[in-house]
XYZ file of C-alpha atoms in Angstrom:
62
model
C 0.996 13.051 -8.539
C -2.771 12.455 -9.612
C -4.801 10.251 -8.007
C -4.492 7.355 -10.855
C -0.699 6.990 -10.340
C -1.372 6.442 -6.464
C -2.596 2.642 -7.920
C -2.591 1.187 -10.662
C -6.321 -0.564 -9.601
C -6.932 3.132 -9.602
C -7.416 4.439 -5.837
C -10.428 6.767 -5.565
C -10.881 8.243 -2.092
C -14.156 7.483 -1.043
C -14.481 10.813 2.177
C -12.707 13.409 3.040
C -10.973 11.732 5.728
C -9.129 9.368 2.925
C -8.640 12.607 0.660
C -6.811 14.239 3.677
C -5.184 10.761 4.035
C -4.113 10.840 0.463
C -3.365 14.324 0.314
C -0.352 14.295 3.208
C 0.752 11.248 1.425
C 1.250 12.833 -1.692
C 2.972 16.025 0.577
C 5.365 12.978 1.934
C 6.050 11.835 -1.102
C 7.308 15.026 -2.761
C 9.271 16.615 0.552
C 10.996 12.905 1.111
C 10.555 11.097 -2.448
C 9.713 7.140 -3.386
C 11.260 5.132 -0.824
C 13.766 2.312 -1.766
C 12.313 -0.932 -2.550
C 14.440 -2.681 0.807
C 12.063 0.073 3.021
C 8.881 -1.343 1.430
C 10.486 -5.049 2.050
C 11.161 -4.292 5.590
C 8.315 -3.377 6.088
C 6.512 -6.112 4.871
C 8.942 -8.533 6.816
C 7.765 -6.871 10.056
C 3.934 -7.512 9.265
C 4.438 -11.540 8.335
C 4.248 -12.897 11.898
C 0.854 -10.683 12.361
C -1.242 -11.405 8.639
C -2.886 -14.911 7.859
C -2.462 -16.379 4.243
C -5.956 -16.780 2.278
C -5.474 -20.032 1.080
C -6.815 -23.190 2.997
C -4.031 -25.546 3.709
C -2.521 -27.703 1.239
C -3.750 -25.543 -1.656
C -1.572 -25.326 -4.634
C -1.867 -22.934 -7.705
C -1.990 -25.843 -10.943
């Protein structure tokens, strides 16, 4: 796994802390492969109480 298929926005590590970072993720990935999309769902679900939305209230996408 390169570095461009880590996002498609294309993730560019900007220290070495974040290449370390990026580096066990990638050794993660290959021991445990991509996790199922109900782990990344879960996960999200347990974040939603905690993370604010962006929009001001009342906004609506036209």
């Amino acid at each position: 796994m390169s570095y461009y298929e880590f996002n498609s926005a294309g993730f560019t590590p900007r220290d070495d802390k974040q290449v370390n970072l990026f580096e066990d993720f990638k050794k993660f990935r290959s021991i445990f492969g991509t996790p199922p999309k109900i782990a990344y769902l879960r996960s999200l679900a347990r974040t939603r109480p905690y993370t604010r939305t962006v929009y001001p209230p009342g906004w609506r996408f036209q």
